Amino acid sequence: MSERIIRKLEMLEVDQLVDWAAAEGWNPGLDDAVAFRATDPDGFIGAFVDDEMVAGISAVAYGTTYGFIGLYICRKDMRGRGHGKAVWDAGMARLDGRIIGLDGVDEQFENYRRKGFAPAYRTIRFGGAFEHRLVENRTVNSVTPNLLPEVMAFDRRSFPETREPFLTHWLMPPHHACVATSDGAVTGYGVMRKCRSGWKIGGLSAVDDATAATLVQHLGSFAEGDVHIDVPAARQRFIDMLVDGGLRPGFETTRMYLGRPFPLPPELFGVTTLELG
C-alpha cells in the first residue's frame, strides 16, 4: 500500500466529504460545505493515498473550551485498512484538552462509549409535510444583519461556546432564518436550509414550546417538499405538536461528550446539524 498522508482539507475536499455524507444517506444541505469550513478552516482532516482522499473527519473547535466531531467517513473501497482510525486519531488530537461532543447513531454507540464518550440525551429526527397548523399566527421576522448580534447572543444560551464565524454564514441567504421577539427582546430563532432531499430546520432555539412551534410553522411555509428536524427526545410537548401537525419520527441519535457533559439546554428544540453540533 502506498504511504498514507494525513492533512487538513481544502475547500473542494470539504465539498467532497459532504458529498460522501450524502452518499451515506445523511442528507446534508446543498450549501453546507461553505458554512462548515468557515467555522474552522483547520478543522477538516483527510487521509490521502496516491493523492486521493480515502477518509475524512471534521474536528471543529469552538472558542477555547469546546470541540465537535462529525463527518467521520472512510471510503467504502478503502475500509479495513486503518484510514478511518488515522483520521479519528488526528481529529481527537486536534481537539485535545477540550470537551468534545458528537452525535452518534445507535450502531456506533458502544464504540464511542469505549472511547470514553458518555451519553447526554437522545435526539429524534421528525420529517414529513405539515398537514395542520401547529399554533395560531404570531409575528415572526426574518433575521437581518442588524439583528445578528442579538440572535448570536441568544444562541449562546443553547450552545456550549460562541460560534460567530459559523452563524455569520448560517443565518444568511440562501438559508431561511427567522427570529421571534417579545417587548424588543429575542425569544427564539430558527434556520431552514435546502438539502439533497427536502429541507432541514436547525438550529431551533426558543424560550418555550409555543415559540418553537411558531418558528417551525413560519419556516415550513417556505419549504417545497418534506421538512426534517432533529429534536431532543425530552421535548415531549413540542414533539406532540409536530406529530399533530403531520410530522413523523425517523432515526435517532445520541448526543455524547468526552469530558464534562453539557446538560440539555432548556432553549434547545432543534439541533443545528449532526455534523457540527
PDB file of C-alpha atoms in Angstrom:
ATOM      1  CA  MET A   1       0.000   0.000   0.000  1.00  0.00           C
ATOM      2  CA  SER A   2       1.226   3.481  -0.799  1.00  0.00           C
ATOM      3  CA  GLU A   3       2.106   5.805   2.063  1.00  0.00           C
ATOM      4  CA  ARG A   4      -0.854   7.396   3.828  1.00  0.00           C
ATOM      5  CA  ILE A   5      -0.762  11.163   4.296  1.00  0.00           C
ATOM      6  CA  ILE A   6      -2.886  12.973   6.887  1.00  0.00           C
ATOM      7  CA  ARG A   7      -3.553  16.674   6.288  1.00  0.00           C
ATOM      8  CA  LYS A   8      -6.209  19.373   6.557  1.00  0.00           C
ATOM      9  CA  LEU A   9      -8.746  19.625   3.753  1.00  0.00           C
ATOM     10  CA  GLU A  10      -9.075  22.432   1.258  1.00  0.00           C
ATOM     11  CA  MET A  11     -12.479  23.795   0.241  1.00  0.00           C
ATOM     12  CA  LEU A  12     -13.069  21.419  -2.678  1.00  0.00           C
ATOM     13  CA  GLU A  13     -12.111  18.494  -0.458  1.00  0.00           C
ATOM     14  CA  VAL A  14     -14.621  19.562   2.205  1.00  0.00           C
ATOM     15  CA  ASP A  15     -17.182  19.584  -0.620  1.00  0.00           C
ATOM     16  CA  GLN A  16     -16.139  16.033  -1.454  1.00  0.00           C
ATOM     17  CA  LEU A  17     -16.503  14.922   2.175  1.00  0.00           C
ATOM     18  CA  VAL A  18     -20.012  16.393   2.314  1.00  0.00           C
ATOM     19  CA  ASP A  19     -20.809  14.527  -0.924  1.00  0.00           C
ATOM     20  CA  TRP A  20     -19.680  11.331   0.795  1.00  0.00           C
ATOM     21  CA  ALA A  21     -22.092  12.144   3.624  1.00  0.00           C
ATOM     22  CA  ALA A  22     -24.884  12.438   1.054  1.00  0.00           C
ATOM     23  CA  ALA A  23     -23.947   9.039  -0.397  1.00  0.00           C
ATOM     24  CA  GLU A  24     -24.195   7.571   3.122  1.00  0.00           C
ATOM     25  CA  GLY A  25     -27.792   8.817   3.290  1.00  0.00           C
ATOM     26  CA  TRP A  26     -27.104  11.639   5.760  1.00  0.00           C
ATOM     27  CA  ASN A  27     -28.856  14.207   3.517  1.00  0.00           C
ATOM     28  CA  PRO A  28     -26.643  17.279   4.066  1.00  0.00           C
ATOM     29  CA  GLY A  29     -27.624  20.767   2.965  1.00  0.00           C
ATOM     30  CA  LEU A  30     -26.783  21.994  -0.512  1.00  0.00           C
ATOM     31  CA  ASP A  31     -24.561  24.790   0.832  1.00  0.00           C
ATOM     32  CA  ASP A  32     -23.229  23.132   3.982  1.00  0.00           C
ATOM     33  CA  ALA A  33     -19.584  22.898   2.956  1.00  0.00           C
ATOM     34  CA  VAL A  34     -19.047  26.670   2.743  1.00  0.00           C
ATOM     35  CA  ALA A  35     -20.522  27.389   6.191  1.00  0.00           C
ATOM     36  CA  PHE A  36     -18.830  24.351   7.726  1.00  0.00           C
ATOM     37  CA  ARG A  37     -15.331  25.282   6.589  1.00  0.00           C
ATOM     38  CA  ALA A  38     -15.791  28.956   7.507  1.00  0.00           C
ATOM     39  CA  THR A  39     -16.414  27.827  11.089  1.00  0.00           C
ATOM     40  CA  ASP A  40     -12.897  26.436  11.463  1.00  0.00           C
ATOM     41  CA  PRO A  41     -10.783  26.168   8.288  1.00  0.00           C
ATOM     42  CA  ASP A  42      -8.286  23.880  10.026  1.00  0.00           C
ATOM     43  CA  GLY A  43     -10.982  21.600  11.430  1.00  0.00           C
ATOM     44  CA  PHE A  44     -11.393  19.244   8.469  1.00  0.00           C
ATOM     45  CA  ILE A  45      -8.896  16.434   8.131  1.00  0.00           C
ATOM     46  CA  GLY A  46      -8.380  13.777   5.485  1.00  0.00           C
ATOM     47  CA  ALA A  47      -6.317  10.678   4.841  1.00  0.00           C
ATOM     48  CA  PHE A  48      -4.817  10.530   1.351  1.00  0.00           C
ATOM     49  CA  VAL A  49      -3.299   7.654  -0.609  1.00  0.00           C
ATOM     50  CA  ASP A  50      -1.788   8.379  -4.025  1.00  0.00           C
ATOM     51  CA  ASP A  51      -3.244  11.905  -3.812  1.00  0.00           C
ATOM     52  CA  GLU A  52      -6.789  10.556  -3.391  1.00  0.00           C
ATOM     53  CA  MET A  53      -8.839  11.148  -0.241  1.00  0.00           C
ATOM     54  CA  VAL A  54      -9.729   7.829   1.358  1.00  0.00           C
ATOM     55  CA  ALA A  55     -11.145   9.002   4.727  1.00  0.00           C
ATOM     56  CA  GLY A  56     -12.173  12.234   6.383  1.00  0.00           C
ATOM     57  CA  ILE A  57     -13.425  13.786   9.589  1.00  0.00           C
ATOM     58  CA  SER A  58     -14.434  17.167  10.970  1.00  0.00           C
ATOM     59  CA  ALA A  59     -12.869  18.175  14.279  1.00  0.00           C
ATOM     60  CA  VAL A  60     -14.142  21.710  14.663  1.00  0.00           C
ATOM     61  CA  ALA A  61     -13.027  23.926  17.562  1.00  0.00           C
ATOM     62  CA  TYR A  62     -15.385  26.433  19.185  1.00  0.00           C
ATOM     63  CA  GLY A  63     -13.988  29.153  21.425  1.00  0.00           C
ATOM     64  CA  THR A  64     -11.361  27.873  23.845  1.00  0.00           C
ATOM     65  CA  THR A  65     -13.179  25.021  25.588  1.00  0.00           C
ATOM     66  CA  TYR A  66     -15.308  23.008  23.146  1.00  0.00           C
ATOM     67  CA  GLY A  67     -14.975  20.911  20.008  1.00  0.00           C
ATOM     68  CA  PHE A  68     -17.211  18.703  17.896  1.00  0.00           C
ATOM     69  CA  ILE A  69     -16.527  15.564  15.869  1.00  0.00           C
ATOM     70  CA  GLY A  70     -18.542  14.799  12.735  1.00  0.00           C
ATOM     71  CA  LEU A  71     -18.391  13.778   9.064  1.00  0.00           C
ATOM     72  CA  TYR A  72     -16.379  10.716  10.097  1.00  0.00           C
ATOM     73  CA  ILE A  73     -16.330   8.663   6.887  1.00  0.00           C
ATOM     74  CA  CYS A  74     -13.988   6.204   5.197  1.00  0.00           C
ATOM     75  CA  ARG A  75     -14.416   5.478   1.509  1.00  0.00           C
ATOM     76  CA  LYS A  76     -16.151   2.115   1.175  1.00  0.00           C
ATOM     77  CA  ASP A  77     -13.491   0.526  -1.015  1.00  0.00           C
ATOM     78  CA  MET A  78     -10.737   1.554   1.446  1.00  0.00           C
ATOM     79  CA  ARG A  79     -12.256   0.362   4.716  1.00  0.00           C
ATOM     80  CA  GLY A  80     -10.480  -2.076   6.992  1.00  0.00           C
ATOM     81  CA  ARG A  81      -7.030  -0.609   6.315  1.00  0.00           C
ATOM     82  CA  GLY A  82      -6.691   1.808   9.226  1.00  0.00           C
ATOM     83  CA  HIS A  83      -7.528   5.001   7.338  1.00  0.00           C
ATOM     84  CA  GLY A  84     -10.610   5.728   9.451  1.00  0.00           C
ATOM     85  CA  LYS A  85      -8.681   5.250  12.690  1.00  0.00           C
ATOM     86  CA  ALA A  86      -5.931   7.516  11.384  1.00  0.00           C
ATOM     87  CA  VAL A  87      -8.265  10.473  10.777  1.00  0.00           C
ATOM     88  CA  TRP A  88     -10.090   9.792  14.064  1.00  0.00           C
ATOM     89  CA  ASP A  89      -6.812   9.951  15.971  1.00  0.00           C
ATOM     90  CA  ALA A  90      -5.821  13.137  14.134  1.00  0.00           C
ATOM     91  CA  GLY A  91      -9.174  14.785  14.882  1.00  0.00           C
ATOM     92  CA  MET A  92      -9.091  13.839  18.546  1.00  0.00           C
ATOM     93  CA  ALA A  93      -5.515  15.073  18.862  1.00  0.00           C
ATOM     94  CA  ARG A  94      -6.524  18.414  17.368  1.00  0.00           C
ATOM     95  CA  LEU A  95      -9.261  18.846  19.988  1.00  0.00           C
ATOM     96  CA  ASP A  96      -7.198  17.532  22.882  1.00  0.00           C
ATOM     97  CA  GLY A  97      -7.850  19.416  26.107  1.00  0.00           C
ATOM     98  CA  ARG A  98     -11.371  20.469  25.112  1.00  0.00           C
ATOM     99  CA  ILE A  99     -14.746  18.993  25.936  1.00  0.00           C
ATOM    100  CA  ILE A 100     -15.681  17.102  22.768  1.00  0.00           C
ATOM    101  CA  GLY A 101     -19.194  16.398  21.532  1.00  0.00           C
ATOM    102  CA  LEU A 102     -20.625  14.189  18.808  1.00  0.00           C
ATOM    103  CA  ASP A 103     -23.987  12.839  17.661  1.00  0.00           C
ATOM    104  CA  GLY A 104     -23.722   9.069  17.385  1.00  0.00           C
ATOM    105  CA  VAL A 105     -26.037   6.651  15.590  1.00  0.00           C
ATOM    106  CA  ASP A 106     -27.123   3.596  17.553  1.00  0.00           C
ATOM    107  CA  GLU A 107     -24.768   1.289  15.613  1.00  0.00           C
ATOM    108  CA  GLN A 108     -21.746   3.250  16.884  1.00  0.00           C
ATOM    109  CA  PHE A 109     -22.964   3.929  20.429  1.00  0.00           C
ATOM    110  CA  GLU A 110     -20.872   1.250  22.151  1.00  0.00           C
ATOM    111  CA  ASN A 111     -17.848   2.090  20.022  1.00  0.00           C
ATOM    112  CA  TYR A 112     -17.949   5.737  21.138  1.00  0.00           C
ATOM    113  CA  ARG A 113     -18.566   4.738  24.743  1.00  0.00           C
ATOM    114  CA  ARG A 114     -15.451   2.544  24.683  1.00  0.00           C
ATOM    115  CA  LYS A 115     -13.549   5.624  23.507  1.00  0.00           C
ATOM    116  CA  GLY A 116     -14.667   7.487  26.642  1.00  0.00           C
ATOM    117  CA  PHE A 117     -17.748   9.328  25.370  1.00  0.00           C
ATOM    118  CA  ALA A 118     -20.747   9.449  27.732  1.00  0.00           C
ATOM    119  CA  PRO A 119     -24.384   9.892  26.605  1.00  0.00           C
ATOM    120  CA  ALA A 120     -26.147  13.177  27.424  1.00  0.00           C
ATOM    121  CA  TYR A 121     -29.508  12.993  25.637  1.00  0.00           C
ATOM    122  CA  ARG A 122     -31.344  11.339  22.762  1.00  0.00           C
ATOM    123  CA  THR A 123     -32.411  13.099  19.586  1.00  0.00           C
ATOM    124  CA  ILE A 124     -35.188  12.023  17.207  1.00  0.00           C
ATOM    125  CA  ARG A 125     -35.475  13.140  13.596  1.00  0.00           C
ATOM    126  CA  PHE A 126     -39.000  14.105  12.602  1.00  0.00           C
ATOM    127  CA  GLY A 127     -39.927  14.549   8.986  1.00  0.00           C
ATOM    128  CA  GLY A 128     -42.752  14.935   6.514  1.00  0.00           C
ATOM    129  CA  ALA A 129     -45.117  17.574   5.231  1.00  0.00           C
ATOM    130  CA  PHE A 130     -47.185  19.740   7.538  1.00  0.00           C
ATOM    131  CA  GLU A 131     -50.867  18.767   7.314  1.00  0.00           C
ATOM    132  CA  HIS A 132     -52.175  21.020  10.080  1.00  0.00           C
ATOM    133  CA  ARG A 133     -51.154  24.288  11.710  1.00  0.00           C
ATOM    134  CA  LEU A 134     -49.141  23.947  14.902  1.00  0.00           C
ATOM    135  CA  VAL A 135     -50.154  27.206  16.611  1.00  0.00           C
ATOM    136  CA  GLU A 136     -52.074  30.392  15.963  1.00  0.00           C
ATOM    137  CA  ASN A 137     -50.307  33.031  13.904  1.00  0.00           C
ATOM    138  CA  ARG A 138     -47.684  35.065  15.754  1.00  0.00           C
ATOM    139  CA  THR A 139     -45.320  37.713  14.497  1.00  0.00           C
ATOM    140  CA  VAL A 140     -42.007  36.338  13.244  1.00  0.00           C
ATOM    141  CA  ASN A 141     -39.389  38.365  11.376  1.00  0.00           C
ATOM    142  CA  SER A 142     -36.546  37.468   9.079  1.00  0.00           C
ATOM    143  CA  VAL A 143     -33.040  37.664  10.513  1.00  0.00           C
ATOM    144  CA  THR A 144     -31.329  40.721   9.056  1.00  0.00           C
ATOM    145  CA  PRO A 145     -27.697  41.815   9.503  1.00  0.00           C
ATOM    146  CA  ASN A 146     -28.617  44.344  12.191  1.00  0.00           C
ATOM    147  CA  LEU A 147     -30.228  41.539  14.243  1.00  0.00           C
ATOM    148  CA  LEU A 148     -27.205  39.231  14.082  1.00  0.00           C
ATOM    149  CA  PRO A 149     -25.644  40.313  17.424  1.00  0.00           C
ATOM    150  CA  GLU A 150     -28.892  39.716  19.318  1.00  0.00           C
ATOM    151  CA  VAL A 151     -29.525  36.352  17.671  1.00  0.00           C
ATOM    152  CA  MET A 152     -25.936  35.276  18.327  1.00  0.00           C
ATOM    153  CA  ALA A 153     -26.318  36.238  21.984  1.00  0.00           C
ATOM    154  CA  PHE A 154     -29.489  34.153  22.217  1.00  0.00           C
ATOM    155  CA  ASP A 155     -27.732  31.226  20.510  1.00  0.00           C
ATOM    156  CA  ARG A 156     -25.168  31.212  23.317  1.00  0.00           C
ATOM    157  CA  ARG A 157     -27.948  30.096  25.678  1.00  0.00           C
ATOM    158  CA  SER A 158     -28.278  26.785  23.818  1.00  0.00           C
ATOM    159  CA  PHE A 159     -24.705  26.131  22.620  1.00  0.00           C
ATOM    160  CA  PRO A 160     -21.648  25.443  24.792  1.00  0.00           C
ATOM    161  CA  GLU A 161     -19.431  28.120  23.214  1.00  0.00           C
ATOM    162  CA  THR A 162     -19.562  31.137  20.950  1.00  0.00           C
ATOM    163  CA  ARG A 163     -19.758  30.392  17.210  1.00  0.00           C
ATOM    164  CA  GLU A 164     -19.909  33.709  15.394  1.00  0.00           C
ATOM    165  CA  PRO A 165     -17.986  32.599  12.253  1.00  0.00           C
ATOM    166  CA  PHE A 166     -20.462  29.768  11.745  1.00  0.00           C
ATOM    167  CA  LEU A 167     -23.599  31.807  12.430  1.00  0.00           C
ATOM    168  CA  THR A 168     -22.443  34.643  10.181  1.00  0.00           C
ATOM    169  CA  HIS A 169     -22.906  32.228   7.272  1.00  0.00           C
ATOM    170  CA  TRP A 170     -25.694  30.051   8.686  1.00  0.00           C
ATOM    171  CA  LEU A 171     -28.133  32.889   9.388  1.00  0.00           C
ATOM    172  CA  MET A 172     -27.882  34.475   5.947  1.00  0.00           C
ATOM    173  CA  PRO A 173     -29.273  33.539   2.487  1.00  0.00           C
ATOM    174  CA  PRO A 174     -29.614  31.114   0.842  1.00  0.00           C
ATOM    175  CA  HIS A 175     -30.778  29.823   4.243  1.00  0.00           C
ATOM    176  CA  HIS A 176     -34.116  30.965   5.656  1.00  0.00           C
ATOM    177  CA  ALA A 177     -33.581  32.362   9.169  1.00  0.00           C
ATOM    178  CA  CYS A 178     -36.273  33.879  11.357  1.00  0.00           C
ATOM    179  CA  VAL A 179     -36.452  35.375  14.823  1.00  0.00           C
ATOM    180  CA  ALA A 180     -39.225  35.765  17.399  1.00  0.00           C
ATOM    181  CA  THR A 181     -39.247  38.743  19.754  1.00  0.00           C
ATOM    182  CA  SER A 182     -41.264  39.988  22.707  1.00  0.00           C
ATOM    183  CA  ASP A 183     -41.021  43.523  24.060  1.00  0.00           C
ATOM    184  CA  GLY A 184     -37.971  44.067  21.886  1.00  0.00           C
ATOM    185  CA  ALA A 185     -36.066  41.010  23.191  1.00  0.00           C
ATOM    186  CA  VAL A 186     -35.254  37.863  21.204  1.00  0.00           C
ATOM    187  CA  THR A 187     -37.310  34.877  22.400  1.00  0.00           C
ATOM    188  CA  GLY A 188     -36.217  32.387  19.769  1.00  0.00           C
ATOM    189  CA  TYR A 189     -34.758  31.827  16.335  1.00  0.00           C
ATOM    190  CA  GLY A 190     -34.753  29.132  13.682  1.00  0.00           C
ATOM    191  CA  VAL A 191     -32.937  28.341  10.448  1.00  0.00           C
ATOM    192  CA  MET A 192     -34.027  26.197   7.493  1.00  0.00           C
ATOM    193  CA  ARG A 193     -31.910  25.085   4.569  1.00  0.00           C
ATOM    194  CA  LYS A 194     -32.443  23.166   1.334  1.00  0.00           C
ATOM    195  CA  CYS A 195     -30.993  19.663   1.442  1.00  0.00           C
ATOM    196  CA  ARG A 196     -30.375  16.916  -1.074  1.00  0.00           C
ATOM    197  CA  SER A 197     -33.875  15.746  -0.163  1.00  0.00           C
ATOM    198  CA  GLY A 198     -36.387  18.201   1.289  1.00  0.00           C
ATOM    199  CA  TRP A 199     -35.464  20.828   3.872  1.00  0.00           C
ATOM    200  CA  LYS A 200     -33.924  20.745   7.337  1.00  0.00           C
ATOM    201  CA  ILE A 201     -34.701  23.045  10.240  1.00  0.00           C
ATOM    202  CA  GLY A 202     -31.809  23.628  12.638  1.00  0.00           C
ATOM    203  CA  GLY A 203     -30.854  25.212  14.824  1.00  0.00           C
ATOM    204  CA  LEU A 204     -34.056  25.914  16.621  1.00  0.00           C
ATOM    205  CA  SER A 205     -33.871  27.673  19.992  1.00  0.00           C
ATOM    206  CA  ALA A 206     -36.730  29.248  21.910  1.00  0.00           C
ATOM    207  CA  VAL A 207     -37.912  30.206  25.379  1.00  0.00           C
ATOM    208  CA  ASP A 208     -40.878  27.800  25.237  1.00  0.00           C
ATOM    209  CA  ASP A 209     -42.725  25.190  23.147  1.00  0.00           C
ATOM    210  CA  ALA A 210     -45.184  27.637  21.610  1.00  0.00           C
ATOM    211  CA  THR A 211     -42.407  29.941  20.383  1.00  0.00           C
ATOM    212  CA  ALA A 212     -40.512  26.975  18.934  1.00  0.00           C
ATOM    213  CA  ALA A 213     -43.660  25.791  17.144  1.00  0.00           C
ATOM    214  CA  THR A 214     -44.278  29.301  15.806  1.00  0.00           C
ATOM    215  CA  LEU A 215     -40.799  29.387  14.278  1.00  0.00           C
ATOM    216  CA  VAL A 216     -41.161  25.920  12.756  1.00  0.00           C
ATOM    217  CA  GLN A 217     -44.541  26.803  11.278  1.00  0.00           C
ATOM    218  CA  HIS A 218     -43.128  30.001   9.775  1.00  0.00           C
ATOM    219  CA  LEU A 219     -40.117  28.252   8.265  1.00  0.00           C
ATOM    220  CA  GLY A 220     -42.222  25.372   6.981  1.00  0.00           C
ATOM    221  CA  SER A 221     -44.272  27.802   4.920  1.00  0.00           C
ATOM    222  CA  PHE A 222     -41.187  28.335   2.703  1.00  0.00           C
ATOM    223  CA  ALA A 223     -40.482  24.623   2.192  1.00  0.00           C
ATOM    224  CA  GLU A 224     -41.239  22.930  -1.105  1.00  0.00           C
ATOM    225  CA  GLY A 225     -41.338  19.315  -0.007  1.00  0.00           C
ATOM    226  CA  ASP A 226     -40.734  17.479   3.239  1.00  0.00           C
ATOM    227  CA  VAL A 227     -39.270  19.165   6.317  1.00  0.00           C
ATOM    228  CA  HIS A 228     -36.880  17.446   8.746  1.00  0.00           C
ATOM    229  CA  ILE A 229     -35.807  18.448  12.245  1.00  0.00           C
ATOM    230  CA  ASP A 230     -33.659  16.717  14.903  1.00  0.00           C
ATOM    231  CA  VAL A 231     -35.473  17.200  18.221  1.00  0.00           C
ATOM    232  CA  PRO A 232     -34.246  16.286  21.718  1.00  0.00           C
ATOM    233  CA  ALA A 233     -36.437  13.392  22.906  1.00  0.00           C
ATOM    234  CA  ALA A 234     -37.122  15.217  26.181  1.00  0.00           C
ATOM    235  CA  ARG A 235     -39.146  17.895  24.350  1.00  0.00           C
ATOM    236  CA  GLN A 236     -42.341  15.836  24.557  1.00  0.00           C
ATOM    237  CA  ARG A 237     -44.879  18.685  24.330  1.00  0.00           C
ATOM    238  CA  PHE A 238     -43.115  20.125  21.293  1.00  0.00           C
ATOM    239  CA  ILE A 239     -42.905  16.648  19.752  1.00  0.00           C
ATOM    240  CA  ASP A 240     -46.657  16.217  20.255  1.00  0.00           C
ATOM    241  CA  MET A 241     -47.196  19.484  18.390  1.00  0.00           C
ATOM    242  CA  LEU A 242     -45.035  18.301  15.476  1.00  0.00           C
ATOM    243  CA  VAL A 243     -46.863  14.969  15.290  1.00  0.00           C
ATOM    244  CA  ASP A 244     -50.240  16.691  15.420  1.00  0.00           C
ATOM    245  CA  GLY A 245     -49.013  18.858  12.539  1.00  0.00           C
ATOM    246  CA  GLY A 246     -48.213  15.825  10.406  1.00  0.00           C
ATOM    247  CA  LEU A 247     -44.510  15.056  11.002  1.00  0.00           C
ATOM    248  CA  ARG A 248     -43.408  11.519  11.846  1.00  0.00           C
ATOM    249  CA  PRO A 249     -40.411  10.139  13.798  1.00  0.00           C
ATOM    250  CA  GLY A 250     -37.458   8.601  11.980  1.00  0.00           C
ATOM    251  CA  PHE A 251     -33.985   7.588  13.098  1.00  0.00           C
ATOM    252  CA  GLU A 252     -32.462   8.515  16.447  1.00  0.00           C
ATOM    253  CA  THR A 253     -29.026   9.645  17.575  1.00  0.00           C
ATOM    254  CA  THR A 254     -27.396  10.196  20.946  1.00  0.00           C
ATOM    255  CA  ARG A 255     -25.514  13.351  21.892  1.00  0.00           C
ATOM    256  CA  MET A 256     -22.341  12.192  23.655  1.00  0.00           C
ATOM    257  CA  TYR A 257     -19.457  14.042  25.302  1.00  0.00           C
ATOM    258  CA  LEU A 258     -15.871  13.297  26.186  1.00  0.00           C
ATOM    259  CA  GLY A 259     -15.153  15.301  29.300  1.00  0.00           C
ATOM    260  CA  ARG A 260     -17.725  17.170  31.350  1.00  0.00           C
ATOM    261  CA  PRO A 261     -21.131  16.592  29.714  1.00  0.00           C
ATOM    262  CA  PHE A 262     -23.324  19.570  28.930  1.00  0.00           C
ATOM    263  CA  PRO A 263     -26.919  19.080  30.098  1.00  0.00           C
ATOM    264  CA  LEU A 264     -29.684  19.646  27.577  1.00  0.00           C
ATOM    265  CA  PRO A 265     -30.216  23.439  27.423  1.00  0.00           C
ATOM    266  CA  PRO A 266     -33.838  24.415  28.122  1.00  0.00           C
ATOM    267  CA  GLU A 267     -33.876  26.610  24.991  1.00  0.00           C
ATOM    268  CA  LEU A 268     -32.768  23.854  22.571  1.00  0.00           C
ATOM    269  CA  PHE A 269     -35.620  22.458  20.455  1.00  0.00           C
ATOM    270  CA  GLY A 270     -33.732  21.519  17.267  1.00  0.00           C
ATOM    271  CA  VAL A 271     -30.083  20.518  16.805  1.00  0.00           C
ATOM    272  CA  THR A 272     -28.306  22.758  14.286  1.00  0.00           C
ATOM    273  CA  THR A 273     -26.531  19.936  12.449  1.00  0.00           C
ATOM    274  CA  LEU A 274     -25.438  16.422  13.329  1.00  0.00           C
ATOM    275  CA  GLU A 275     -22.095  17.231  11.672  1.00  0.00           C
ATOM    276  CA  LEU A 276     -21.030  20.353  13.605  1.00  0.00           C
ATOM    277  CA  GLY A 277     -23.278  20.279  16.662  1.00  0.00           C
TER     278      GLY A 277
END
